[in-house]
Short mmCIF file of C-alpha atoms and ligand atoms in Angstrom, two decimals:
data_model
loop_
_atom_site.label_atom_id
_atom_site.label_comp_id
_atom_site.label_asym_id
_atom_site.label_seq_id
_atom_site.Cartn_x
_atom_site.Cartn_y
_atom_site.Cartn_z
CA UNK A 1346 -116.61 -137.66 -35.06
CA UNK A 1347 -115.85 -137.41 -31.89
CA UNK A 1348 -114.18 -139.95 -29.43
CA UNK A 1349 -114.46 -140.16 -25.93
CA UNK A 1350 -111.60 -141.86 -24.06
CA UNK A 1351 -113.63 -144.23 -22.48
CA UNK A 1352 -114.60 -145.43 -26.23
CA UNK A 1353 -111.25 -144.99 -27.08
CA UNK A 1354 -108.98 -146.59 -24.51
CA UNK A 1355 -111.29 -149.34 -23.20
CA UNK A 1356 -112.57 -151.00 -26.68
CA UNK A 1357 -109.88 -149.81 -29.10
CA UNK A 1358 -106.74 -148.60 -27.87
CA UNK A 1359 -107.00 -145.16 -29.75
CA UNK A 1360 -106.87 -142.70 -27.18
CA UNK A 1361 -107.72 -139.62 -30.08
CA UNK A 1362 -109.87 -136.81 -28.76
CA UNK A 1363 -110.74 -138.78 -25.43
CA UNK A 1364 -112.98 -137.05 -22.80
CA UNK A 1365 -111.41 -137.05 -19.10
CA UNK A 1366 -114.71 -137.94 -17.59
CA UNK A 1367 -114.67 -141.42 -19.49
CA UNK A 1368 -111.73 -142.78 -17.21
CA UNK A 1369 -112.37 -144.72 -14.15
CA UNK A 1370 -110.65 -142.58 -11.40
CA UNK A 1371 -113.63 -140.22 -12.65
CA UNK A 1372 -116.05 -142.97 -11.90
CA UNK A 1373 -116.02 -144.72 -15.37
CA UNK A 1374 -116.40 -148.57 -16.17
CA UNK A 1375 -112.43 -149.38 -15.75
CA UNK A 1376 -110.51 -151.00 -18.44
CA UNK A 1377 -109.75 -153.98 -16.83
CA UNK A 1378 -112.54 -156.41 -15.10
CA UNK A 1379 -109.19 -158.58 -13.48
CA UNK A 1380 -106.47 -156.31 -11.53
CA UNK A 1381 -103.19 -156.15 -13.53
CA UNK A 1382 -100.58 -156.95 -10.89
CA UNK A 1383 -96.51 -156.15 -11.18
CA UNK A 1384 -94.93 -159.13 -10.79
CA UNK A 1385 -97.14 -162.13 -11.23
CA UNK A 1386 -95.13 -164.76 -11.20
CA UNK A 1387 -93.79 -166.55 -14.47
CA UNK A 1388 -94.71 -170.39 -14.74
CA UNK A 1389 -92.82 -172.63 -16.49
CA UNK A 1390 -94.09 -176.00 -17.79
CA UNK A 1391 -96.58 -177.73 -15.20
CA UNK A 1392 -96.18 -181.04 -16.22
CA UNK A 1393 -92.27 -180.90 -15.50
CA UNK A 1394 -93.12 -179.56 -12.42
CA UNK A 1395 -95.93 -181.97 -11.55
CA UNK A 1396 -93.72 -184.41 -12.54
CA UNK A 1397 -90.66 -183.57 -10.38
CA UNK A 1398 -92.87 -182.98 -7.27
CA UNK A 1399 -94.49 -186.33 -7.71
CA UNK A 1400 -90.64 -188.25 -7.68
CA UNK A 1401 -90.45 -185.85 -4.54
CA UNK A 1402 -93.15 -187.36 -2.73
CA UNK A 1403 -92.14 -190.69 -3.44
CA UNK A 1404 -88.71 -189.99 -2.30
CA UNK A 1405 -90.33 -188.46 1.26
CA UNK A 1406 -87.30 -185.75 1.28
CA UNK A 1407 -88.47 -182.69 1.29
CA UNK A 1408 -86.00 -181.00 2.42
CA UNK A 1409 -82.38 -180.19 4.28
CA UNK A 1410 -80.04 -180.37 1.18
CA UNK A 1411 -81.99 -182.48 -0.51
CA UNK A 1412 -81.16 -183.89 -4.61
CA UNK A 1413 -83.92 -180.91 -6.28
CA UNK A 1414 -81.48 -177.98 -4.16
CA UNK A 1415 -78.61 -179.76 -5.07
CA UNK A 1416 -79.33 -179.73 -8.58
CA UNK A 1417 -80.68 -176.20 -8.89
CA UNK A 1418 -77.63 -174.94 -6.92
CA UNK A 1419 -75.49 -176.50 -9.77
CA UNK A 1420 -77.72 -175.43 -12.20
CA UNK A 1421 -77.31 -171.91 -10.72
CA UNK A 1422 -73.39 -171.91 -10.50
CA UNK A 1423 -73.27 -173.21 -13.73
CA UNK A 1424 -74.87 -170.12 -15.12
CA UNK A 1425 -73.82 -167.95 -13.96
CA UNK A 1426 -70.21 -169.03 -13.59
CA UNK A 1427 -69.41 -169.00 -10.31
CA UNK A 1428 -67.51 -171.54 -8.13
CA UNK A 1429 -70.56 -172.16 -5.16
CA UNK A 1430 -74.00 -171.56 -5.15
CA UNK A 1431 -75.72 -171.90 -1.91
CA UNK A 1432 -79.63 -171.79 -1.94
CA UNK A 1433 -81.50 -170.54 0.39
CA UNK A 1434 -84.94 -170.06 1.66
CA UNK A 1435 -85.11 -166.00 0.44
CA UNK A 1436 -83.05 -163.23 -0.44
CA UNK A 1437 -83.37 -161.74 2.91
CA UNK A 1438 -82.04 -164.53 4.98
CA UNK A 1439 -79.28 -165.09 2.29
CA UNK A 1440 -78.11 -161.04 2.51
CA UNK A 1441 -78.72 -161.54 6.31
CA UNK A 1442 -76.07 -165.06 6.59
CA UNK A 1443 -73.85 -163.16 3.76
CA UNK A 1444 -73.58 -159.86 6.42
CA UNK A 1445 -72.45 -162.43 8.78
CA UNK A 1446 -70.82 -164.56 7.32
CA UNK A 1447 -68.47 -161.90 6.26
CA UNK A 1448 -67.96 -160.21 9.55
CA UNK A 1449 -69.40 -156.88 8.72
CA UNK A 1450 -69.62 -155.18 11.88
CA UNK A 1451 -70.00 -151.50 12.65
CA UNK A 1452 -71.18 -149.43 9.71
CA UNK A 1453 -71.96 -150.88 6.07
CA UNK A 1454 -72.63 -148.42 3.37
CA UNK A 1455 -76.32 -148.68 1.62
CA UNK A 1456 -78.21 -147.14 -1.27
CA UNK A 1457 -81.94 -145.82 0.41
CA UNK A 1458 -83.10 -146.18 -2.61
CA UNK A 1459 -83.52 -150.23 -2.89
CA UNK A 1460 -86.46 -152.60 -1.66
CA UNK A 1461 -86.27 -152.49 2.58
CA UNK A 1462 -84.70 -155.89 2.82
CA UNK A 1463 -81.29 -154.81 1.35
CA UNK A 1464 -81.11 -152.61 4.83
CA UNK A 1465 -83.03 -154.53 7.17
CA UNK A 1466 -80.86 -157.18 6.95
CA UNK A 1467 -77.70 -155.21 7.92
CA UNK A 1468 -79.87 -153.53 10.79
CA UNK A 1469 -80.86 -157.34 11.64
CA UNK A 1470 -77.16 -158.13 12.27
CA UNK A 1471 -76.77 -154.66 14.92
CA UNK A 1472 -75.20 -152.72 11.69
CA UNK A 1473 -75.97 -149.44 11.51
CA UNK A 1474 -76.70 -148.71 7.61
CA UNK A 1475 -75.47 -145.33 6.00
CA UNK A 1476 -77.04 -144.58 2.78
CA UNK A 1477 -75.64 -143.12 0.16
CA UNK A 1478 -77.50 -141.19 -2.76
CA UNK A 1479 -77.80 -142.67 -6.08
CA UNK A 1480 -76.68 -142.03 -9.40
CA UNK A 1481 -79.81 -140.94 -11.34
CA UNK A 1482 -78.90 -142.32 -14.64
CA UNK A 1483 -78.57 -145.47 -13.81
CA UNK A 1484 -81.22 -145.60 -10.38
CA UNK A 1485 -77.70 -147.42 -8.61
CA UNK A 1486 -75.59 -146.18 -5.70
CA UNK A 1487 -73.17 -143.32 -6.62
CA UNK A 1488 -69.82 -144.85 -6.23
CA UNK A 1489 -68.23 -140.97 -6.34
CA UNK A 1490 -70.16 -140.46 -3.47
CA UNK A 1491 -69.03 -143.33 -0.91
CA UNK A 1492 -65.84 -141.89 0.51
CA UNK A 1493 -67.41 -138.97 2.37
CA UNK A 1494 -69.42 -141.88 4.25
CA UNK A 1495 -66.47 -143.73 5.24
CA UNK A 1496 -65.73 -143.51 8.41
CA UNK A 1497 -63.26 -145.83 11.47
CA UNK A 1498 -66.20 -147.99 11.68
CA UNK A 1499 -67.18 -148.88 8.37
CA UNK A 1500 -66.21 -151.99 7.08
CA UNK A 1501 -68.28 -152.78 3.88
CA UNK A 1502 -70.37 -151.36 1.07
CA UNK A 1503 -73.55 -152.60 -0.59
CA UNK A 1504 -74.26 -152.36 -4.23
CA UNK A 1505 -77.74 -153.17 -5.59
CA UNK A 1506 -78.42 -154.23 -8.98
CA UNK A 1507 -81.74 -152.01 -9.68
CA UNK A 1508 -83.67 -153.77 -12.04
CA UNK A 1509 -81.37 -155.68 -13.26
CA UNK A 1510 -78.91 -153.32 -14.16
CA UNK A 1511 -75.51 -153.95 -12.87
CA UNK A 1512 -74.19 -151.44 -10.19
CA UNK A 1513 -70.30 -149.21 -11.42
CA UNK A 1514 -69.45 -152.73 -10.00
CA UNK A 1515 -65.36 -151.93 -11.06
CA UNK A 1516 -65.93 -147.92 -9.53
CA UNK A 1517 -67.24 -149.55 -6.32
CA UNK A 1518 -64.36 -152.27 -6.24
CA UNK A 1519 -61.77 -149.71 -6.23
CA UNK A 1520 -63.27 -147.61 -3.52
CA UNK A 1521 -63.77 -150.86 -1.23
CA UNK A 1522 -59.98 -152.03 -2.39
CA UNK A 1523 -58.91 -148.50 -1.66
CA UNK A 1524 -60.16 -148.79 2.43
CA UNK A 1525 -59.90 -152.41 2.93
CA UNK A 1526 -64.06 -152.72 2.76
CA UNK A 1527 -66.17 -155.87 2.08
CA UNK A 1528 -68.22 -155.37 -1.51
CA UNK A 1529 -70.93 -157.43 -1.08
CA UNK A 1530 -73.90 -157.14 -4.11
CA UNK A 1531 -77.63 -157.47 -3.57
CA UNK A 1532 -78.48 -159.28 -7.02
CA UNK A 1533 -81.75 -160.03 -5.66
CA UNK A 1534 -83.27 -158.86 -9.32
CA UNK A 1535 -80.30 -159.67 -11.54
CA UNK A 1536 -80.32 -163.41 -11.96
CA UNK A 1537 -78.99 -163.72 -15.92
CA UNK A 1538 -77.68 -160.32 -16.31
CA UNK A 1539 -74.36 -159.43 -16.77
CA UNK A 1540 -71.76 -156.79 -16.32
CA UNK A 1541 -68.89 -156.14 -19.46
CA UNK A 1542 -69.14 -159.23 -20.44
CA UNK A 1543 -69.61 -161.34 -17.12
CA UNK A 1544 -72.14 -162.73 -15.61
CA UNK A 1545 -73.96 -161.37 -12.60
CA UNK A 1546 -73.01 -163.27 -9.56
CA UNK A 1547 -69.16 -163.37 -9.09
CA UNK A 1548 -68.41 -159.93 -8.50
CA UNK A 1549 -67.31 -159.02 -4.76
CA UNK A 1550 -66.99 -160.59 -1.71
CA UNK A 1551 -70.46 -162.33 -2.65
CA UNK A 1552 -73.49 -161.90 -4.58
CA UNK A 1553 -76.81 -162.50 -3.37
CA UNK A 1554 -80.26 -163.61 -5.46
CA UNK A 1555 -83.44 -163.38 -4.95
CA UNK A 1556 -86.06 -166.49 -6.39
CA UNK A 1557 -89.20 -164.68 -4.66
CA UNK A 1558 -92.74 -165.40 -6.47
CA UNK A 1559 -92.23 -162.18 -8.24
CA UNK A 1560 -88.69 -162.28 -9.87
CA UNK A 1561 -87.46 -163.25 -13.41
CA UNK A 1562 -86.89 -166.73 -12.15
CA UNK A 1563 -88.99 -168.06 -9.09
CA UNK A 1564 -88.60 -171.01 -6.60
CA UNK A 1565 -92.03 -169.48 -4.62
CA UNK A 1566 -89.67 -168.14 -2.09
CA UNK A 1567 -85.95 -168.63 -2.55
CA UNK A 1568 -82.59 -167.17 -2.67
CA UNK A 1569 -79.00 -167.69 -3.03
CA UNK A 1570 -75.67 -166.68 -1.89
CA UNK A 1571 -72.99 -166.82 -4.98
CA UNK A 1572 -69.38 -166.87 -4.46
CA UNK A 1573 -66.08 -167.70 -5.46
CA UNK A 1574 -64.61 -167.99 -2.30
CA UNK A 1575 -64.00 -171.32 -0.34
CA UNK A 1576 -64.01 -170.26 3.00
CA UNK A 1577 -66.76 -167.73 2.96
CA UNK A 1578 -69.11 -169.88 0.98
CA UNK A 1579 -68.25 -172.74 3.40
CA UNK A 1580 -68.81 -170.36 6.12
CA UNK A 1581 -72.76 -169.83 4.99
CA UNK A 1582 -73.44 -173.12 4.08
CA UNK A 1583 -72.80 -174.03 7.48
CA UNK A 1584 -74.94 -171.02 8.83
CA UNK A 1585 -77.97 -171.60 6.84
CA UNK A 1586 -77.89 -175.10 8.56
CA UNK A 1587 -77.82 -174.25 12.16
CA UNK A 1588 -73.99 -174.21 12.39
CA UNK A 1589 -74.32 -178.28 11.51
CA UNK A 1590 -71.32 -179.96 10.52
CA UNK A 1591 -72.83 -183.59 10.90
CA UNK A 1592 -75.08 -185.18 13.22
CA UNK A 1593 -74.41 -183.72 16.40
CA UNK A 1594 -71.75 -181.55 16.02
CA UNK A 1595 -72.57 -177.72 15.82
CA UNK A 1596 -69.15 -175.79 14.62
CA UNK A 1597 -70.76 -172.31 14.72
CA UNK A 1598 -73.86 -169.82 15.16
CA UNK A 1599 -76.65 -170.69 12.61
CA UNK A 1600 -80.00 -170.44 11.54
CA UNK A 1601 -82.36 -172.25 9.23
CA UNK A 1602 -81.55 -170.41 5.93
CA UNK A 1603 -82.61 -173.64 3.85
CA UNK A 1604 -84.13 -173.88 0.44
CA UNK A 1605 -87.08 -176.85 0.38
CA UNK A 1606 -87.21 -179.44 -2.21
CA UNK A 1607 -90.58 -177.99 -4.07
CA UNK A 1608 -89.11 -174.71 -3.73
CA UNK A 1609 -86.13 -176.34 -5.60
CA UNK A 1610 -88.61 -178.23 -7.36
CA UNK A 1611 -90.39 -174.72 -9.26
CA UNK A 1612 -87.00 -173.12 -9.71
CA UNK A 1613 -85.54 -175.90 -11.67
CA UNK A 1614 -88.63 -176.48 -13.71
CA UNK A 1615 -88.73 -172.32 -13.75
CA UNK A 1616 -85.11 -172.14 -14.91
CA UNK A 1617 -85.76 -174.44 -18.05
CA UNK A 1618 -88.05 -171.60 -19.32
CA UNK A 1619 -85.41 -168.78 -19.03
CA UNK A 1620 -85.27 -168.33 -22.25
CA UNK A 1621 -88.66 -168.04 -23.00
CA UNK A 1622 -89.42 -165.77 -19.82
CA UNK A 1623 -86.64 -163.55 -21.09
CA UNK A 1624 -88.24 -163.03 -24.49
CA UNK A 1625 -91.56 -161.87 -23.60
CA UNK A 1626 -90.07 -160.13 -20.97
CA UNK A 1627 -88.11 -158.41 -23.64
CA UNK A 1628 -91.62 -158.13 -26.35
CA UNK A 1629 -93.20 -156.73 -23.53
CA UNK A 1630 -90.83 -153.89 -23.16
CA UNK A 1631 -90.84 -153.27 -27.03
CA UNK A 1632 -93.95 -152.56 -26.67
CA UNK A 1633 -94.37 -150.93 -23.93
CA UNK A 1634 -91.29 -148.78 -25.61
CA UNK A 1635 -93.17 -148.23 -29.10
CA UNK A 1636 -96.49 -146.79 -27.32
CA UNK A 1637 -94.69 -144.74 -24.60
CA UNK A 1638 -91.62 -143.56 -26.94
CA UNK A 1639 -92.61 -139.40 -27.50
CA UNK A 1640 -94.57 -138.52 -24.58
CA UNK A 1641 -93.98 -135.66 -22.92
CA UNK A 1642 -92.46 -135.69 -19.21
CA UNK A 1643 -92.52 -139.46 -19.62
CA UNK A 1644 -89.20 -141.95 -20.11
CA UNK A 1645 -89.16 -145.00 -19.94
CA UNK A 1646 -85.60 -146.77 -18.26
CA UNK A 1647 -83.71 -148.42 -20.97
CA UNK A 1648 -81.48 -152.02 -20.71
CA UNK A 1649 -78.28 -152.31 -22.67
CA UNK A 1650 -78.07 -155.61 -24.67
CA UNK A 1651 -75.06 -155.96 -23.90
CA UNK A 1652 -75.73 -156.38 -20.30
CA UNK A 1653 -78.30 -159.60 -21.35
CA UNK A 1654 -81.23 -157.89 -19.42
CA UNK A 1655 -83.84 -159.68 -18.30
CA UNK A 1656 -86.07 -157.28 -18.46
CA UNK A 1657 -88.66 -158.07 -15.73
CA UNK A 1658 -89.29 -154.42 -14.43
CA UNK A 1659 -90.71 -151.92 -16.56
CA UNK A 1660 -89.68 -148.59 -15.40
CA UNK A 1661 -90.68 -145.27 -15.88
CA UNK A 1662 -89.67 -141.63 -14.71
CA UNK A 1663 -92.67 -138.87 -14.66
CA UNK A 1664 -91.77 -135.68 -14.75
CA UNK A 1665 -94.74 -133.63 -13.58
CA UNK A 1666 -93.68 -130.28 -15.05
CA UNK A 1667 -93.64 -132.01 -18.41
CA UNK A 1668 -96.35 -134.58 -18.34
CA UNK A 1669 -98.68 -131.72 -16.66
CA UNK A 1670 -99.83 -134.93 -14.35
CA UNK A 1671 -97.62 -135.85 -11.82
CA UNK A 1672 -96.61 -139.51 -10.65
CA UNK A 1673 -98.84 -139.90 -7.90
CA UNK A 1674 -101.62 -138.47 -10.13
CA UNK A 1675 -100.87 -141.40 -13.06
CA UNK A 1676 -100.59 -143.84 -10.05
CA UNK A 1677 -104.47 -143.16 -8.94
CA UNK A 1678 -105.63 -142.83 -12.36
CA UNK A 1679 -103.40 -146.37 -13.36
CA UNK A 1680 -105.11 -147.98 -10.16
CA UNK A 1681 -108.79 -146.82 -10.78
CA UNK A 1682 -108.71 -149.01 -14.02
CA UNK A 1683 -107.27 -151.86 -11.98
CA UNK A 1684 -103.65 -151.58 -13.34
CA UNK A 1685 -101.36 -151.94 -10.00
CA UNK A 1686 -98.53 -150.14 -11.03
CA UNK A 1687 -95.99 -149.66 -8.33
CA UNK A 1688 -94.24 -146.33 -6.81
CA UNK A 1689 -91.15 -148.92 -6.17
CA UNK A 1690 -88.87 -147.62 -3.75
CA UNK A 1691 -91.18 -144.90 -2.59
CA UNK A 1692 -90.00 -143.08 -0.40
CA UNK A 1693 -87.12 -144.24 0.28
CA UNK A 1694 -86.11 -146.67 3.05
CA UNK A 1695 -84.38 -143.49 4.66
CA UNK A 1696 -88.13 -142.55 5.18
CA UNK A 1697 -89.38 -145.95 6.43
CA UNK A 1698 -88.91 -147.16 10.25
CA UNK A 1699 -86.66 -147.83 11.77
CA UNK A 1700 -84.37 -145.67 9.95
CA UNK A 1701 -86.86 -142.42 9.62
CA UNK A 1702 -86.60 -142.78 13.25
CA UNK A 1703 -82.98 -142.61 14.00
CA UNK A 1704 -81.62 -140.84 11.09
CA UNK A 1705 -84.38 -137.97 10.73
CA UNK A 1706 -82.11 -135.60 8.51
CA UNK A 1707 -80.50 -138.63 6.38
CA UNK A 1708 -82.83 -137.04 3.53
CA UNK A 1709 -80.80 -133.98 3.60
CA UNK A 1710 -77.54 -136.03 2.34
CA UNK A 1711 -80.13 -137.82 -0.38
CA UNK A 1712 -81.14 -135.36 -2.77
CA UNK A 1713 -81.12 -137.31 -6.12
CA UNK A 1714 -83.08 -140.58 -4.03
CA UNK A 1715 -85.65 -138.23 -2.99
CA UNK A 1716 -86.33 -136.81 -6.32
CA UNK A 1717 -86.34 -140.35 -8.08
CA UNK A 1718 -88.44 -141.64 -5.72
CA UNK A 1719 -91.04 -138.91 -6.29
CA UNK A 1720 -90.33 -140.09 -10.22
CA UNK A 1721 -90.45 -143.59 -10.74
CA UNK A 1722 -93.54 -145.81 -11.62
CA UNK A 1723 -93.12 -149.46 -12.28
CA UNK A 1724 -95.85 -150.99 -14.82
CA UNK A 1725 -97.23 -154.57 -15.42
CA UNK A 1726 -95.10 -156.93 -17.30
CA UNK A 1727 -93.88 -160.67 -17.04
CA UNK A 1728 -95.70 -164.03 -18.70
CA UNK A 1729 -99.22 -162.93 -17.41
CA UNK A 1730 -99.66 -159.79 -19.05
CA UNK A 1731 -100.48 -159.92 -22.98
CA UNK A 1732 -99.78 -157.81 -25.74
CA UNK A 1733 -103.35 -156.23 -25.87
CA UNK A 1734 -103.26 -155.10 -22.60
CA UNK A 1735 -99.99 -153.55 -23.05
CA UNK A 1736 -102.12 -151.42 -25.73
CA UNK A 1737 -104.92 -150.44 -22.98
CA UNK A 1738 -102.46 -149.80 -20.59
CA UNK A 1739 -100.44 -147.53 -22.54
CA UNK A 1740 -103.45 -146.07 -23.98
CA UNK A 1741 -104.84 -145.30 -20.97
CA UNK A 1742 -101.24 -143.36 -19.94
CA UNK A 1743 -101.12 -141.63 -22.87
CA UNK A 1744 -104.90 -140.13 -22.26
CA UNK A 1745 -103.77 -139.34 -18.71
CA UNK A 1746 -100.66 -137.44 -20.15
CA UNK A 1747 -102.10 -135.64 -23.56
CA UNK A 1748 -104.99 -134.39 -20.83
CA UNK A 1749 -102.65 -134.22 -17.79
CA UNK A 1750 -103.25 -130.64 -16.58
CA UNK A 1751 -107.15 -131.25 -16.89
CA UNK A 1752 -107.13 -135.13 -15.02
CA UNK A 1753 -104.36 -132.96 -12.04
CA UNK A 1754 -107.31 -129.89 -11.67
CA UNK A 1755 -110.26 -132.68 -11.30
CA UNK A 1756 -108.56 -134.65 -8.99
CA UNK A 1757 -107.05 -131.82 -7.20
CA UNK A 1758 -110.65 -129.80 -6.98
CA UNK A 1759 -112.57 -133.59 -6.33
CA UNK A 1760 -110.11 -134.35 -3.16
CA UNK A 1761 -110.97 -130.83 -1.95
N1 T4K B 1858 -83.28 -156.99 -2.42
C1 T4K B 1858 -83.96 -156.49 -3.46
C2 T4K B 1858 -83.32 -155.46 -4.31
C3 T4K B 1858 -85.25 -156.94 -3.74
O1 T4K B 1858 -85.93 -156.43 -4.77
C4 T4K B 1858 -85.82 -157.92 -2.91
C5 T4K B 1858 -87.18 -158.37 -3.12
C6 T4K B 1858 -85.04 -158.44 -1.85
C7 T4K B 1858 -83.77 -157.94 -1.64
C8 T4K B 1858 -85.56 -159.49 -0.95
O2 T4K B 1858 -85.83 -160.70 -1.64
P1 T4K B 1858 -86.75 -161.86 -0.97
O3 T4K B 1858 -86.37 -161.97 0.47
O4 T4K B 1858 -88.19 -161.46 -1.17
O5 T4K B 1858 -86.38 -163.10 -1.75
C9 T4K B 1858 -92.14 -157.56 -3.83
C10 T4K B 1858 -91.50 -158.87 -3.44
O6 T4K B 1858 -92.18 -159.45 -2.35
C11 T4K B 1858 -90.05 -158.75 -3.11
O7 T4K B 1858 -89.51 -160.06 -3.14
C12 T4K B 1858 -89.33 -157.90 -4.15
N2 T4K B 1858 -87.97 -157.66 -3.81
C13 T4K B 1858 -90.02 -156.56 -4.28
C14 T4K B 1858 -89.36 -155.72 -5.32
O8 T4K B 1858 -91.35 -156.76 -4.65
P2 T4K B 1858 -93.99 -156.11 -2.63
O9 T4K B 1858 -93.98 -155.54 -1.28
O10 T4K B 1858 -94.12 -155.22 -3.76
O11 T4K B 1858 -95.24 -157.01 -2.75
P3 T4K B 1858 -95.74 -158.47 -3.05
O12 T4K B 1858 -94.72 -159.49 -2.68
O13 T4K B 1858 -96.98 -158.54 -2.36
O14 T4K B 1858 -95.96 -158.63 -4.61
C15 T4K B 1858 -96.11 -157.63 -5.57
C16 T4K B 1858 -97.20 -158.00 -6.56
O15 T4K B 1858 -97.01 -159.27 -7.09
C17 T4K B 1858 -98.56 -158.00 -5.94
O16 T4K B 1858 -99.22 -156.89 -6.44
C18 T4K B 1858 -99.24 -159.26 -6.39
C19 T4K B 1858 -98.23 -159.99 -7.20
N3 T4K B 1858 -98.05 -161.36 -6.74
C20 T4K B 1858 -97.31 -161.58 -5.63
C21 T4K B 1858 -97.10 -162.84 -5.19
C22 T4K B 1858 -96.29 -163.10 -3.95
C23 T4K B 1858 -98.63 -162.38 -7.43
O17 T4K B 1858 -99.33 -162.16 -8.40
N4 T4K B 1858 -98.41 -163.68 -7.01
C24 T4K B 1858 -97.67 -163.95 -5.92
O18 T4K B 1858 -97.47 -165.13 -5.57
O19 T4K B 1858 -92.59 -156.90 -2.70
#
């Protein structure tokens, strides 16, 4: 008998001798009534929280260094086993006061291939980014290539933990040691990872996190700077509090960088679930790795163990030639049956403004972040996404692939 895929992927997963007119982007029911989102955020237990934000209001401090950021900034350091932890109200701000608070000046090498912030906040600061291509394999800034970017005016580099993975953090060490540069790490998606054996957050000058709504471990919005070194960590504490060293006395240039108590408040009650985030993270990808194992032009980016993943992005690479269906094709075909898969870093913050503007030929010195970014595809995963769907989502991929040259005429002939 025969199947057709909308039979097939919507009630029972089996996407055997589907018909391409049965999937949404073709005008079909779609799979999904609700929109499957990338990085809904993971809730830990409500009552702790309810609880802590109740003592909260009671206390009436809500904020400016108050007991909740104090503890989760232990809580933090503790973890990951560095010396100071200083919270702050995002990732962005934290990168931004780290910049700073380091004295980078002049030129500070970049990947393009990263979410904007990493460069906007070096561009915030006056400093002019230069990006430097990636390493395909591992979706991280090529540490072979930094030298050729060094110039008299550069005086750091930053290294971004893609998904979690840790950046050739000892490659990139030696090339900073080797010019007297400032290695400063964007760990905005590596909170609980580590690197041979250490924990994310020590390496460099400083390491930054992000707690955003949508990372392994959320505060709502939040952040931290992580470092082991006295003066620099005293350095941003002071600057994410206006320059305040008491009442009335301002020591240097600041800003309001601080972390609020229910911020605090979710990321400690957030935290106590870590473990539990971490394994479905880590079911999810199983599955996601079972159903998506052997198709063609497809791969799926793999975590090391030994590198404690946390496995909150689920990344794949689509190579059209292969698959017959190209990324952008999957991507409309994903969204039509209200999966929201992500073309995360598309296309490159080279290509975004203000940098497309002033560096119009910086693609030229990019080839591997171009390609990759034409590649990658980032699916649902996290606490909110269940096993079944998993199924229907990977059905539905494997349709669009075992028909890809059929879906890439229709939608090629219906946009004409
Ligand atoms: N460096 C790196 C390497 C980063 O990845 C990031 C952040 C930063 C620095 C800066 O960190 P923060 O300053 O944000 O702390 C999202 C996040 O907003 C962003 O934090 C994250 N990287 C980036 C990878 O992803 P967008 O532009 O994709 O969209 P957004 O925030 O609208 O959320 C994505 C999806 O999540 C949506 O489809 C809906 C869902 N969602 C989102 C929120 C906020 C929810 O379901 N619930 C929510 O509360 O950036």
């Amino acid at each position: 008998m025969k199947m057709s895929i909308g039979a097939s992927v919507k009630d029972k997963c089996d996407p055997v001798g589907g018909e391409i007119g049965d999937l949404a982007v073709f005008g079909a029911r779609p799979a999904f009534e609700d929109t499957l989102h990338v990085g809904r955020p993971n809730i830990g237990n409500r009552e702790a929280l309810l609880l802590r934000i109740n003592k909260l209001l009671d206390s009436r401090w809500l904020t400016n260094d108050g007991t909740y950021v104090q503890e989760f900034e232990k809580r933090v350091a503790d973890l990951t086993g560095v010396k100071h932890c200083i919270a702050m109200c995002n990732a962005t701000v934290a990168l931004e006061i780290a910049i700073r608070a380091l004295g980078l000046t002049g030129e500070v090498i970049v990947p393009s291939f990263t979410f904007v912030a990493t460069v906007h906040a070096l561009q915030w600061q006056q400093i002019t980014p230069v990006f430097c291509d990636i390493d395909p394999r591992t979706h991280n800034i090529d540490p072979a290539r930094i030298e050729d970017l060094i110039t008299p005016r550069t005086t750091g580099i930053i290294g971004v933990h893609l998904w979690g993975r840790p950046s050739a953090i000892n490659e990139l060490q030696a090339v900073a040691n080797r010019h007297g540069l400032a290695l400063l790490f964007d760990a905005a998606q590596a909170f609980g990872c580590k690197y041979r054996g250490r924990m994310i957050g020590g390496f460099g000058r400083a390491e930054v996190l992000s707690f955003h709504a949508t990372k392994f471990i959320n505060s709502g919005e939040g952040g931290a700077a992580l470092t082991n070194d006295d003066d620099l960590a005293a350095r941003i504490r002071l600057m994410k509090n206006f320059g305040f060293l008491g009442y009335d006395e301002v020591a240097s240039i600041g800003t309001n960088g601080k972390m609020s108590e229910l911020s605090a408040a979710l990321g400690l009650t957030n935290l106590e679930s870590i473990e539990n985030f971490t394994q479905v993270n880590r079911e999810n990808f199983e599955v996601y790795g079972r159903e998506l194992g052997h198709l063609p032009g497809l791969s799926l980016l793999r975590y090391d163990e030994e590198e404690s993943p946390n496995y909150q992005y689920v990344v794949v690479e689509i190579e059209a030639a292969k698959a017959g269906i190209t990324r952008d094709e999957l991507l409309a075909v994903l969204h039509a049956e209200n999966v929201l898969a992500r073309r995360y870093f598309y296309p490159g913050v080279h290509r975004m403004e203000p940098y497309r503007s002033s560096f119009p030929r910086s693609g030229l010195a990019l080839p591997e972040t171009e390609a990759l970014a034409s590649r990658v595809l980032v699916l649902p995963t996290g606490t909110a996404v269940k096993t079944a769907d998993i199924g229907k989502i990977c059905a539905i991929i494997r349709v669009a692939i075992e028909h890809g040259a059929e879906i890439s005429k229709a939608l090629v002939s219906a946009r004409q």
